[in-house]
Each structure stands twice: as structure tokens, then as C-alpha cells.
Short mmCIF file of C-alpha atoms in Angstrom, two decimals:
data_model
loop_
_atom_site.label_atom_id
_atom_site.label_comp_id
_atom_site.label_asym_id
_atom_site.label_seq_id
_atom_site.Cartn_x
_atom_site.Cartn_y
_atom_site.Cartn_z
CA ALA Q 1 0.38 0.00 -0.05
CA TRP Q 2 2.84 2.59 1.11
CA ASP Q 3 4.76 1.55 -2.16
CA GLU Q 4 1.29 2.83 -4.33
CA GLY Q 5 0.82 5.64 -2.65
CA PHE Q 6 4.44 6.50 -3.39
CA GLN Q 7 3.65 5.67 -6.89
CA ASN Q 8 0.84 7.76 -7.23
CA ASN Q 9 2.33 11.19 -5.91
CA LEU Q 10 5.51 11.13 -7.47
CA SER Q 11 7.17 11.57 -10.92
CA ALA Q 12 9.35 8.02 -12.12
CA THR Q 13 12.44 10.24 -11.40
CA GLU Q 14 11.03 11.20 -7.97
CA LEU Q 15 10.43 7.89 -6.98
CA ALA Q 16 13.58 6.41 -8.10
CA ALA Q 17 15.19 8.93 -6.12
CA LEU Q 18 13.52 7.76 -3.15
CA LYS Q 19 13.62 3.72 -3.75
CA ASP Q 20 16.17 2.60 -1.23
CA ARG Q 21 15.01 5.00 1.39
CA LEU Q 22 11.28 3.46 0.55
CA GLU Q 23 12.85 -0.32 1.17
CA GLN Q 24 14.24 1.26 4.14
CA PHE Q 25 10.68 2.26 5.54
CA ASN Q 26 8.91 -0.77 4.15
CA SER Q 27 11.65 -2.83 6.24
CA LEU Q 28 10.25 -0.93 9.37
CA PHE Q 29 6.91 -3.04 9.53
CA VAL Q 30 6.17 -6.86 10.30
CA THR Q 31 2.95 -8.66 10.06
CA ALA Q 32 0.28 -6.88 11.76
CA HIS Q 33 -2.99 -8.82 12.86
CA LYS Q 34 -6.39 -7.48 14.50
CA GLY Q 35 -5.62 -5.50 17.24
CA ASP Q 36 -2.20 -4.90 16.74
CA GLU Q 37 -1.16 -0.95 16.60
CA PHE Q 38 1.44 0.87 14.71
CA ILE Q 39 2.49 4.43 15.87
CA PHE Q 40 4.01 7.13 13.64
CA GLU Q 41 5.66 9.95 15.68
CA PHE Q 42 6.86 12.91 13.68
CA LEU Q 43 9.87 14.24 15.55
CA ALA Q 44 11.04 17.72 15.35
CA ASP Q 45 14.67 16.94 14.01
CA GLY Q 46 12.70 15.02 10.83
CA THR Q 47 12.92 11.58 11.69
CA THR Q 48 9.89 9.23 11.77
CA ARG Q 49 9.59 6.75 14.42
CA VAL Q 50 7.78 3.38 13.83
CA VAL Q 51 6.44 1.84 17.04
CA PHE Q 52 4.72 -1.67 16.78
CA ASN Q 53 2.73 -2.75 19.82
CA GLY Q 54 4.89 -0.56 22.35
CA LYS Q 55 8.02 -1.76 20.60
CA GLU Q 56 10.28 0.94 18.29
CA THR Q 57 10.43 -0.81 14.97
CA GLY Q 58 13.11 1.73 13.81
CA ARG Q 59 13.41 4.94 12.76
CA ILE Q 60 13.77 6.99 8.93
CA THR Q 61 14.89 10.26 8.16
CA GLY Q 62 13.11 12.63 5.85
CA GLU Q 63 10.44 15.34 5.11
CA ASP Q 64 8.98 12.65 2.75
CA PHE Q 65 7.87 10.09 5.58
CA GLN Q 66 6.17 12.78 7.51
#
């Protein structure tokens, strides 16, 4: 779903420039089931923190992910 959103909103050139970071972003997610919770924290320094069921799965920098 994330990939579709980026594809629908970016040019091919912009998407190519984000390819590695988009893969990094996708790696922050695990399989979720009913009742699971993802939280996205948008930090002042431009970092997005991803939390799954209370445990941080990782962070990614850049305004493109905020």
C-alpha cells in the first residue's frame, strides 16, 4: 500500500531517488493482526519513529516520510 501511495504521488524520477529509503521504510513493518497497533511519531528533527505494539521497530529521516 505504501508503494502505491508513493507511485501515485511522485514522478518516476522522484520515485527512483527514494527507492533505497522506501525499502528502508518498508523494512520497519512487521505483519500485523487484528488488535495490533502501529504508531508513527513525527519528531522535530525530521525523523519518523515507527512503533509496533509499544516497541520501536525503527526510524527514518526525511520530510518525505512525515
